[in-house]
């Protein structure tokens, strides 16, 4: 992992291990995840369903359910005044953690249909977070702020919308309201967990524009989770490819797209259709199936589905190999993979 | 809203007619003859058939059942509940004497079961899987399953006769303290199965609500746990619980008949049992009408409650 502790880094996750304990069985969901989130940049985490993307985002805000545990590793938040906060060591719903939630780090969830409380007006739900972090505002001031937040996210007739209930909003409007809520206290970091999966393409594009605007105008650091390589190409500055609880490749988006060094990344890239190539282009699905999390391969998690797998891959998980400045991979055979090109 | 209420009230009328008719029919089909309860055996044996007929006619007991039912209906529409067959007292007046005791008992039971049921249910949900949750769950199962009269008798034996914490039966007369002292045990017994029901439902409703995404959103805003639980978890969970309570209101009313007899509570319930025993039709019909009205009104209440609590519901 990069050791340059330049002040762009606002959040550093290092060798994070998280397990879930369900039905007396232990599921090692995260198995040593490391990445940085930087000011004014977007990190995209991409990977197939169940690989641990949401768990990663929820660990940062300590929103994991009771049946899970952070086993080891660290999550460090670098405050603007230079102090460092070890989020993994804070009490889960304790005062310190709560003071950071919403104020310094905000999160947007996948499904805007269920993430808003149906019995309160959208305005009320935005004011709730402002009230929590900026006590002492009058009712009028609060109302003004919530209306302004909605208007900034491009919601027309914000004064009226402010007093409406979530069921009166369309999906895209709700997601805007969620972002308005997330941005209301001007957080340093915005975690977006598949913010557009539930929305159609044009609405998604608008939401992405909004997020890019935040990055540009407020210097917000964004971590965006997706399982869509197309979204990565559009949004990311850095990309982290995740497979079964490991980040198997991490780097600047242009480096990773130009020189994929992990067979899984390569497979993902091959599976996106390219515009203009016509309808006869060969889309190759990834061979084999995702392993059962309770019955994982011993060595490299991708080994059973990998064309490059050798003997060593079956017994040992590769550690992070340096490819070039800021580009890392977890593959013993990355040189071969690189040489073969895309 | 008003429109809805009026339409709903109008739609209750046919229901009322059918049910009251069925009650009338039920009384009619009861074994035995009313006359046996109105005139002592030996006198009845000496009366001529003409005398019996004249007596019946005077009490309005002659003629076919249909005719008598419609006569009763006509009187009701005029606000006349009729006269007790036993002592010729006006039923309306008697009702006014008995009603306060029953209302007091039912409201107390409703209060106990709502507050206690919701409180215990929410605690149980928040401490899911711990000892207190398990104990409450077992208590809830017992509470739902135990017959009220049995529980009432147990309570009287234990708390009134052995421990002497509460007086045995009757309504208190010596000021508020005494009244509450008399009221507590019968109200508690009357409310027990409802408490257990509300508790179990609150628990599952709360658990469901706490697993929803908006609770996670609330946490992600930095709200303290009590606000998350109360304003988000509980606020949404309470709508279905209120609906359950509304639908169970009739249970309190029918339960009060049993409880008033066990605790010698001078209310409508006991009066009703006595009336049934002596086939005192005007009283049976009046109390029956009153109960049916309450049942129908509580379903209206449920609708209004739901609309108030849940902005997604529109009454129309
Ligand atoms: N509440 C939970 N209880 C038990 N296991 C869980 C829970 N949440 C997540 N997991 C486990 O953690 C693993 C990763 O889940 P996670 O939700 O992070 O996947 P994801 O990458 O976000 O997938 P998706 O793209 O479908 O959202 C899964 O194998 C899942 O079984
Ligand atoms: Mg997810």
XYZ file of C-alpha atoms and ligand atoms in Angstrom:
690
model
C 0.000 0.000 0.000
C 1.118 3.535 -0.624
C 3.119 4.895 2.274
C 3.213 8.504 1.109
C 1.214 10.103 3.849
C 0.418 13.196 1.879
C -2.373 15.302 3.289
C -4.714 14.354 0.494
C -5.525 11.119 2.248
C -8.624 11.558 4.413
C -9.302 7.943 5.208
C -6.984 4.968 5.246
C -8.211 1.416 5.602
C -5.418 -1.015 6.339
C -5.494 -4.783 6.354
C -9.117 -4.869 7.510
C -10.548 -8.221 8.538
C -14.254 -8.497 9.258
C -16.160 -11.674 10.126
C -19.837 -12.484 10.414
C -20.988 -15.059 12.911
C -24.229 -16.609 11.729
C -25.652 -19.955 12.841
C -22.493 -20.716 14.810
C -20.504 -20.439 11.601
C -17.872 -17.855 10.920
C -17.822 -16.114 7.559
C -14.566 -14.225 6.993
C -16.144 -11.601 4.798
C -13.235 -9.152 4.595
C -9.796 -10.754 4.501
C -7.285 -7.940 4.584
C -8.685 -4.965 2.727
C -6.531 -1.860 2.292
C -7.177 1.364 0.420
C -7.013 5.142 0.719
C -9.705 7.695 0.144
C -8.363 11.062 -1.021
C -9.693 14.588 -0.990
C -11.418 15.609 -4.160
C -11.074 12.189 -5.724
C -13.389 9.289 -6.343
C -12.462 5.764 -5.419
C -14.636 3.134 -7.005
C -14.911 -0.267 -5.419
C -16.080 -2.775 -7.944
C -16.801 -6.457 -7.622
C -19.524 -9.006 -7.936
C -22.415 -9.416 -5.555
C -21.456 -10.712 -2.135
C -17.753 -9.887 -2.333
C -17.967 -7.545 0.657
C -18.369 -4.061 -0.805
C -21.221 -2.978 1.435
C -19.548 -4.511 4.449
C -16.482 -2.385 3.714
C -18.540 0.816 3.573
C -20.506 -0.064 6.681
C -17.348 -0.910 8.635
C -16.054 2.599 8.083
C -19.123 4.108 9.749
C -19.362 1.211 12.209
C -22.850 0.384 10.997
C -22.293 -3.361 10.855
C -24.904 -5.588 12.506
C -24.253 -7.053 15.935
C -23.381 -10.456 14.582
C -20.255 -9.145 12.887
C -16.871 -8.166 14.244
C -13.859 -6.219 13.072
C -11.164 -8.826 13.762
C -8.073 -6.842 12.914
C -6.719 -4.035 10.831
C -7.284 -0.331 11.113
C -9.535 2.386 9.769
C -7.976 5.803 10.243
C -9.714 9.087 9.615
C -7.427 12.080 9.121
C -9.160 15.171 10.385
C -8.515 18.551 8.821
C -6.743 19.789 11.943
C -4.177 17.025 11.559
C -5.431 14.649 14.253
C -6.028 11.026 13.434
C -9.045 9.067 14.604
C -8.994 5.288 14.692
C -12.583 4.550 13.719
C -12.168 0.825 14.338
C -11.360 1.481 17.978
C -14.256 3.804 18.715
C -17.282 2.556 20.601
C -19.824 1.446 18.003
C -22.707 3.821 18.683
C -20.701 5.928 21.105
C -20.545 9.682 21.243
C -17.369 10.118 19.214
C -18.508 7.856 16.410
C -21.877 9.586 16.304
C -20.276 13.004 16.092
C -18.482 11.866 12.916
C -21.458 10.163 11.298
C -23.226 12.514 8.958
C -20.939 15.393 9.836
C -17.540 14.164 8.609
C -18.522 10.984 6.818
C -21.875 10.493 5.134
C -23.292 7.441 3.434
C -25.885 6.918 0.732
C -27.524 3.552 0.401
C -28.440 1.509 -2.605
C -32.213 1.651 -2.393
C -33.686 5.129 -1.942
C -37.129 3.527 -1.698
C -36.393 2.059 1.705
C -33.654 4.315 3.051
C -36.036 7.152 3.880
C -38.482 6.810 6.744
C -42.003 6.679 5.266
C -43.700 8.515 8.119
C -41.684 11.754 8.105
C -41.500 14.475 5.502
C -38.321 14.617 3.484
C -37.576 18.044 4.927
C -37.916 16.749 8.459
C -35.458 13.962 7.749
C -32.911 16.429 6.424
C -33.420 18.760 9.362
C -32.901 15.880 11.731
C -29.277 15.526 10.694
C -28.652 19.296 10.683
C -30.162 19.620 14.160
C -27.936 16.848 15.423
C -24.705 18.451 14.249
C -25.507 22.148 14.366
C -27.521 22.613 17.519
C -28.966 26.007 18.276
C -30.482 26.813 14.907
C -33.983 28.226 14.965
C -36.882 26.492 13.267
C -36.838 28.967 10.377
C -33.105 28.612 9.864
C -33.430 24.837 9.848
C -36.235 24.994 7.354
C -34.279 27.352 5.134
C -31.304 25.029 5.186
C -33.279 21.930 4.317
C -35.006 23.715 1.440
C -31.694 25.027 0.201
C -30.106 21.575 0.399
C -32.903 20.140 -1.690
C -32.691 22.968 -4.206
C -28.925 22.492 -4.537
C -29.498 18.889 -5.516
C -31.648 20.063 -8.370
C -35.031 19.343 -6.888
C -37.558 21.716 -8.419
C -40.077 23.513 -6.189
C -37.982 22.679 -3.161
C -40.196 24.617 -0.729
C -43.116 22.359 -1.568
C -41.059 19.198 -1.856
C -39.617 19.868 1.577
C -43.000 19.231 3.164
C -43.783 16.106 1.178
C -43.421 12.498 2.212
C -41.004 10.043 0.568
C -43.838 8.167 -1.148
C -44.648 11.337 -3.057
C -41.116 11.339 -4.522
C -39.929 9.347 -7.517
C -36.913 7.067 -7.140
C -34.486 9.549 -8.639
C -35.868 12.374 -6.499
C -35.523 10.272 -3.404
C -31.915 9.516 -4.194
C -31.345 13.261 -4.658
C -32.986 13.821 -1.303
C -30.684 11.180 0.195
C -27.674 12.961 -1.262
C -29.032 16.293 -0.038
C -29.316 14.740 3.399
C -25.828 13.274 3.183
C -24.336 16.572 2.039
C -26.290 18.795 4.431
C -23.442 19.019 6.938
C -20.775 19.213 4.246
C -18.980 15.982 5.069
C -15.390 15.399 4.026
C -16.163 11.901 2.812
C -19.183 10.604 0.959
C -19.646 6.849 0.866
C -22.067 5.861 -1.864
C -23.180 2.238 -1.817
C -24.465 1.525 -5.320
C -26.392 4.806 -5.381
C -27.881 4.268 -8.817
C -28.495 0.539 -9.031
C -32.207 1.073 -8.413
C -32.485 3.914 -10.953
C -32.683 4.086 -14.716
C -29.813 5.196 -16.916
C -30.644 8.860 -17.461
C -31.408 9.411 -13.784
C -28.139 7.656 -12.904
C -26.250 10.022 -15.163
C -27.813 12.997 -13.370
C -26.890 11.572 -9.980
C -23.296 11.024 -11.163
C -23.156 14.625 -12.358
C -24.261 15.755 -8.920
C -21.564 13.703 -7.257
C -18.899 14.981 -9.588
C -20.080 18.499 -8.778
C -19.602 17.840 -5.061
C -16.112 16.526 -5.666
C -15.205 19.545 -7.766
C -16.848 22.286 -5.691
C -16.443 21.037 -2.143
C -13.409 18.779 -2.499
C -15.485 15.931 -1.105
C -13.716 12.591 -1.110
C -16.010 10.000 -2.626
C -15.950 6.277 -2.253
C -18.368 4.748 -4.670
C -19.424 1.146 -4.702
C -20.640 -0.415 -7.897
C -20.634 -3.688 -9.737
C -20.606 -1.978 -13.075
C -17.305 -1.422 -14.875
C -19.000 1.178 -17.070
C -19.695 3.321 -14.005
C -16.069 2.924 -12.947
C -14.854 4.174 -16.314
C -17.126 7.191 -15.993
C -16.620 8.164 -12.381
C -13.440 6.822 -10.851
C -10.064 8.388 -10.278
C -8.877 5.283 -8.467
C -10.383 1.856 -8.692
C -10.263 -1.080 -6.312
C -11.365 -4.421 -7.709
C -12.721 -6.688 -5.040
C -13.139 -10.419 -5.103
C -14.338 -12.566 -2.185
C -13.192 -10.179 0.516
C -9.891 -9.079 -0.955
C -8.951 -6.121 -3.058
C -7.243 -7.975 -5.859
C -6.220 -4.933 -7.845
C -5.917 -1.288 -6.924
C -4.702 1.659 -8.911
C -5.437 4.749 -10.943
C -8.312 4.034 -13.249
C -6.319 4.679 -16.413
C -3.531 2.349 -15.265
C -5.891 -0.445 -14.354
C -7.939 -0.126 -17.515
C -4.877 0.081 -19.740
C -2.903 -2.634 -17.967
C -5.098 -4.990 -16.010
C -2.771 -7.133 -13.943
C -5.252 -9.474 -12.306
C -7.123 -12.144 -14.216
C -10.357 -11.130 -12.464
C -10.033 -7.488 -13.505
C -9.362 -8.627 -16.990
C -12.413 -10.834 -16.984
C -14.544 -7.964 -15.676
C -13.285 -5.664 -18.404
C -14.009 -8.268 -21.036
C -17.563 -8.577 -19.802
C -18.605 -4.977 -20.531
C -20.031 -4.307 -23.960
C -18.222 -1.617 -25.910
C -20.327 0.935 -27.697
C -19.858 0.933 -31.453
C -18.442 -2.557 -31.625
C -21.742 -3.840 -32.857
C -24.010 -6.501 -31.522
C -21.791 -9.394 -32.467
C -19.027 -8.574 -30.047
C -17.884 -11.457 -27.867
C -18.875 -10.887 -24.254
C -17.200 -13.517 -22.168
C -18.818 -14.324 -18.882
C -16.427 -15.373 -16.154
C -16.036 -19.113 -16.090
C -17.161 -21.092 -13.045
C -19.224 -19.841 -10.107
C -18.550 -17.727 -7.046
C -17.365 -20.031 -4.257
C -19.470 -20.612 -1.154
C -18.185 -18.158 1.485
C -18.237 -20.928 4.085
C -16.219 -23.238 1.888
C -13.545 -21.043 0.421
C -10.556 -22.092 -1.654
C -7.433 -22.496 0.471
C -5.125 -20.227 -1.467
C -5.994 -17.519 -3.943
C -9.763 -17.045 -3.848
C -9.943 -16.700 -7.618
C -7.849 -19.792 -8.283
C -10.667 -22.201 -9.274
C -11.862 -19.816 -11.980
C -8.482 -18.594 -13.165
C -6.752 -19.444 -16.448
C -3.323 -18.612 -15.032
C -3.602 -20.617 -11.824
C -0.554 -22.615 -10.845
C 0.288 -24.913 -7.970
C 1.224 -22.088 -5.646
C -2.143 -20.394 -6.190
C -3.936 -23.374 -4.670
C -2.221 -23.101 -1.317
C -1.287 -19.485 -0.808
C -3.084 -16.161 -1.080
C -0.779 -13.805 -2.958
C 0.193 -10.667 -1.094
C 0.086 -7.238 -2.684
C 2.579 -6.939 -5.509
C 3.831 -3.576 -6.634
C 3.159 -3.030 -10.329
C 4.036 0.622 -10.577
C 3.561 3.746 -8.482
C 0.064 3.475 -6.957
C -0.841 0.289 -8.796
C -0.972 -2.946 -6.819
C -2.215 -6.425 -7.540
C -2.689 -9.710 -5.758
C -1.555 -12.217 -8.305
C 1.554 -14.404 -8.542
C 1.346 -14.340 -12.303
C 0.660 -10.675 -12.860
C 3.574 -10.259 -15.268
C 2.158 -12.943 -17.545
C -1.314 -11.419 -17.247
C 0.057 -8.019 -18.189
C 2.068 -9.372 -21.091
C -1.052 -10.996 -22.575
C -2.680 -7.602 -22.776
C -6.361 -6.973 -22.493
C -62.047 12.507 5.866
C -65.492 13.566 7.112
C -66.972 12.211 3.934
C -65.308 8.896 4.597
C -66.518 8.715 8.175
C -70.105 9.408 7.165
C -70.022 6.804 4.429
C -68.508 4.283 6.795
C -71.169 4.990 9.420
C -73.930 4.536 6.851
C -72.429 1.257 5.731
C -72.731 0.003 9.301
C -76.513 0.171 9.310
C -77.272 -3.055 7.405
C -74.695 -4.826 9.552
C -76.410 -3.564 12.707
C -79.794 -4.758 11.462
C -78.542 -8.233 10.657
C -76.682 -8.710 13.915
C -79.457 -7.407 16.152
C -81.904 -9.640 14.319
C -79.657 -12.623 14.947
C -79.477 -11.774 18.634
C -83.243 -11.496 18.782
C -83.528 -14.839 17.074
C -81.010 -16.314 19.514
C -83.037 -15.204 22.518
C -86.168 -16.581 20.903
C -84.559 -19.959 20.352
C -83.349 -20.269 23.939
C -84.922 -23.230 25.709
C -87.598 -22.438 28.280
C -90.430 -19.926 28.382
C -90.080 -16.300 29.550
C -93.184 -16.711 31.601
C -91.362 -19.132 33.884
C -89.086 -16.280 34.963
C -91.775 -13.644 35.294
C -94.394 -15.390 37.348
C -93.750 -17.855 40.174
C -94.462 -21.488 39.335
C -97.471 -21.933 41.602
C -99.198 -18.766 40.385
C -98.528 -19.648 36.779
C -100.154 -23.021 37.281
C -103.363 -21.367 38.503
C -103.671 -18.848 35.635
C -106.117 -19.543 32.817
C -104.803 -19.478 29.230
C -106.698 -16.205 28.722
C -104.953 -14.632 31.682
C -101.565 -15.760 30.374
C -102.290 -14.286 26.951
C -103.439 -11.015 28.476
C -100.234 -10.851 30.554
C -98.123 -11.514 27.490
C -99.946 -8.880 25.497
C -99.405 -6.324 28.260
C -95.644 -7.039 28.199
C -95.535 -7.038 24.418
C -94.617 -10.694 24.313
C -97.367 -11.824 21.995
C -97.426 -12.083 18.247
C -94.865 -13.548 15.850
C -91.181 -12.904 16.433
C -90.727 -10.819 13.273
C -93.393 -8.393 14.370
C -91.893 -8.065 17.828
C -88.428 -7.491 16.379
C -89.694 -4.653 14.213
C -91.575 -3.185 17.152
C -88.366 -3.213 19.107
C -86.553 -1.614 16.150
C -89.202 1.081 15.907
C -88.805 1.914 19.586
C -85.025 1.984 19.305
C -85.246 4.485 16.469
C -87.334 6.650 18.764
C -84.654 6.323 21.427
C -86.729 4.030 23.618
C -84.835 1.002 24.884
C -87.911 -0.546 26.454
C -88.629 -1.739 29.956
C -87.124 -4.571 31.942
C -89.518 -7.500 31.950
C -88.608 -8.282 35.546
C -89.301 -4.989 37.280
C -90.655 -2.681 34.572
C -87.815 -0.203 35.058
C -86.786 1.663 31.904
C -83.757 -0.082 30.374
C -82.148 3.197 29.313
C -82.054 4.415 32.885
C -80.680 1.124 34.197
C -78.049 1.185 31.479
C -76.904 4.636 32.533
C -76.439 3.314 36.052
C -74.405 0.275 34.982
C -72.401 1.758 32.145
C -69.896 3.928 34.058
C -68.555 0.920 35.969
C -68.015 -1.051 32.764
C -66.455 1.855 30.906
C -64.135 2.496 33.817
C -63.078 -1.146 33.903
C -62.574 -1.414 30.144
C -60.643 1.826 29.831
C -58.384 0.845 32.727
C -57.761 -2.537 31.092
C -57.123 -0.829 27.749
C -54.671 1.571 29.360
C -52.807 -1.178 31.194
C -52.581 -3.454 28.188
C -51.515 -0.687 25.790
C -48.838 0.846 27.978
C -47.555 -2.371 29.501
C -47.834 -4.354 26.275
C -45.979 -1.830 24.137
C -43.348 -1.151 26.773
C -42.566 -4.810 27.403
C -42.712 -5.632 23.694
C -40.252 -2.904 22.789
C -37.898 -3.832 25.614
C -38.113 -7.443 24.523
C -37.265 -6.497 20.927
C -34.349 -4.287 21.891
C -32.888 -7.030 24.093
C -33.553 -9.788 21.603
C -32.072 -13.127 22.545
C -31.123 -12.079 26.058
C -32.578 -13.523 29.245
C -35.153 -10.746 29.734
C -36.429 -11.253 26.191
C -36.782 -14.997 26.711
C -38.623 -14.558 30.008
C -40.984 -12.008 28.478
C -41.635 -14.271 25.507
C -42.580 -17.157 27.799
C -44.767 -14.858 29.905
C -46.415 -13.643 26.711
C -47.235 -17.152 25.598
C -48.775 -17.958 28.961
C -50.692 -14.672 28.935
C -52.180 -15.380 25.531
C -53.066 -18.964 26.341
C -54.484 -18.737 29.862
C -58.297 -18.481 30.136
C -59.340 -15.233 31.760
C -61.648 -16.719 34.339
C -58.925 -19.096 35.493
C -56.412 -16.291 35.767
C -58.984 -14.176 37.592
C -59.672 -16.895 40.129
C -55.927 -17.432 40.688
C -55.426 -13.734 41.239
C -58.277 -13.536 43.719
C -56.935 -16.503 45.677
C -53.373 -15.223 45.721
C -53.644 -11.438 45.922
C -56.964 -10.983 47.685
C -57.366 -13.954 49.964
C -53.782 -14.934 50.821
C -51.726 -11.766 50.479
C -54.692 -9.461 51.132
C -53.182 -6.804 48.850
C -56.472 -6.069 47.139
C -60.102 -6.155 48.258
C -62.242 -8.970 46.889
C -64.552 -7.624 44.230
C -66.960 -4.693 44.247
C -66.303 -1.145 43.173
C -64.543 1.266 45.483
C -66.584 4.000 47.080
C -64.176 5.826 49.372
C -62.486 8.342 47.070
C -60.040 7.985 44.202
C -57.465 5.890 46.100
C -60.047 3.348 47.139
C -61.539 3.253 43.657
C -58.172 2.575 42.062
C -57.437 -0.039 44.706
C -60.606 -1.878 43.764
C -60.127 -1.289 40.068
C -56.585 -2.481 39.570
C -56.926 -6.242 39.849
C -60.043 -6.733 37.698
C -58.632 -4.342 35.081
C -55.325 -6.173 35.102
C -56.995 -9.556 34.711
C -59.259 -8.221 31.980
C -56.266 -6.749 30.181
C -53.928 -9.701 30.571
C -54.491 -11.496 27.310
C -54.573 -8.214 25.432
C -51.337 -7.153 27.149
C -49.724 -10.394 26.067
C -51.047 -9.993 22.538
C -49.904 -6.401 22.261
C -46.527 -7.325 23.699
C -45.910 -10.112 21.209
C -47.043 -7.961 18.341
C -45.015 -4.938 19.463
C -41.960 -7.125 19.703
C -42.207 -8.523 16.207
C -43.274 -5.199 14.760
C -40.361 -3.434 16.441
C -37.884 -6.093 15.337
C -39.126 -5.738 11.793
C -38.867 -1.965 11.900
C -35.370 -2.014 13.413
C -34.147 -4.131 10.513
C -35.289 -1.608 7.929
C -32.914 0.596 5.996
C -34.266 3.844 7.412
C -33.009 2.791 10.836
C -29.541 2.422 9.366
C -29.969 5.821 7.724
C -30.929 7.261 11.104
C -27.797 5.789 12.677
C -25.702 7.086 9.794
C -26.973 10.580 10.583
C -25.298 10.365 13.959
C -28.489 10.188 16.006
C -28.100 8.694 19.485
C -29.532 5.204 19.941
C -32.567 6.314 21.925
C -33.627 8.616 19.122
C -33.018 5.896 16.545
C -35.145 3.472 18.552
C -37.915 5.873 19.457
C -38.320 8.208 16.490
C -37.485 5.738 13.754
C -37.788 2.161 14.995
C -40.765 2.619 17.268
C -42.561 5.366 15.384
C -43.036 3.106 12.386
C -43.665 -0.008 14.480
C -46.497 1.607 16.419
C -48.919 1.862 13.491
C -49.627 -1.878 13.193
C -49.727 -2.152 16.986
C -52.430 0.514 17.168
C -54.384 -1.359 14.517
C -54.131 -4.545 16.553
C -55.323 -2.751 19.676
C -58.264 -1.316 17.759
C -59.272 -4.694 16.442
C -58.977 -6.251 19.883
C -61.166 -3.647 21.605
C -64.249 -5.882 21.277
C -62.295 -8.539 23.169
C -62.130 -6.210 26.158
C -65.865 -5.687 25.996
C -66.736 -9.358 25.777
C -64.068 -10.130 28.363
C -65.665 -7.689 30.766
C -68.719 -9.956 30.976
C -66.602 -12.730 32.456
C -64.515 -10.475 34.651
C -67.462 -8.549 36.071
C -68.967 -11.826 37.212
C -65.781 -13.065 38.852
C -65.064 -9.768 40.576
C -68.709 -8.915 41.311
C -68.245 -5.718 39.384
C -71.559 -3.843 39.194
C -71.433 -3.186 35.458
C -73.248 -3.930 32.250
C -71.586 -7.336 31.891
C -73.039 -8.819 35.029
C -76.397 -7.257 34.337
C -76.258 -8.831 30.882
C -75.575 -12.333 32.247
C -78.475 -12.006 34.643
C -80.706 -10.844 31.794
C -79.708 -13.792 29.640
C -80.449 -16.179 32.474
C -83.995 -14.815 32.775
C -84.564 -14.178 29.053
C -85.074 -10.482 29.675
C -85.177 -9.544 26.001
C -85.171 -5.713 26.217
C -81.995 -5.764 28.311
C -80.287 -8.396 26.182
C -81.126 -6.447 23.048
C -79.952 -3.118 24.460
C -76.631 -4.467 25.695
C -76.217 -6.434 22.485
C -76.834 -3.334 20.399
C -74.381 -1.382 22.493
C -71.650 -4.003 22.043
C -72.189 -4.326 18.316
C -72.001 -0.558 18.002
C -68.719 -0.538 19.912
C -67.246 -3.231 17.700
C -68.211 -1.400 14.528
C -67.022 1.934 15.871
C -63.680 0.500 16.875
C -63.093 -0.607 13.317
C -63.786 2.969 12.217
C -61.401 4.150 14.896
C -58.732 1.831 13.497
C -59.115 3.372 10.049
C -58.827 6.894 11.390
C -55.834 5.952 13.519
C -54.029 4.379 10.587
C -54.610 7.437 8.436
C -53.299 9.722 11.149
C -50.217 7.617 11.875
C -49.241 6.661 8.345
C -49.018 9.426 5.754
C -49.189 6.857 2.951
C -52.746 5.920 3.904
C -55.505 8.106 2.548
C -59.087 7.592 3.681
C -61.333 7.417 0.677
N -26.390 -8.993 7.853
C -25.621 -10.016 7.415
N -25.707 -11.228 7.994
C -24.960 -12.262 7.559
N -24.074 -12.192 6.570
C -23.934 -11.016 5.944
C -24.705 -9.858 6.337
N -24.356 -8.832 5.554
C -23.416 -9.312 4.710
N -23.157 -10.622 4.942
C -22.199 -11.458 4.224
O -21.129 -10.679 3.828
C -20.761 -10.961 2.507
C -20.592 -9.687 1.734
O -21.807 -8.979 1.724
P -21.933 -7.519 1.136
O -23.302 -7.071 1.455
O -20.802 -6.680 1.572
O -21.814 -7.808 -0.421
P -21.774 -6.738 -1.581
O -20.435 -6.831 -2.182
O -22.202 -5.405 -1.080
O -22.841 -7.331 -2.580
P -23.976 -6.584 -3.411
O -23.350 -6.155 -4.687
O -24.997 -7.649 -3.622
O -24.496 -5.452 -2.578
C -21.812 -11.866 1.916
O -21.212 -13.125 1.691
C -22.849 -12.008 2.982
O -23.142 -13.365 3.176
Mg -24.025 -4.205 -1.283
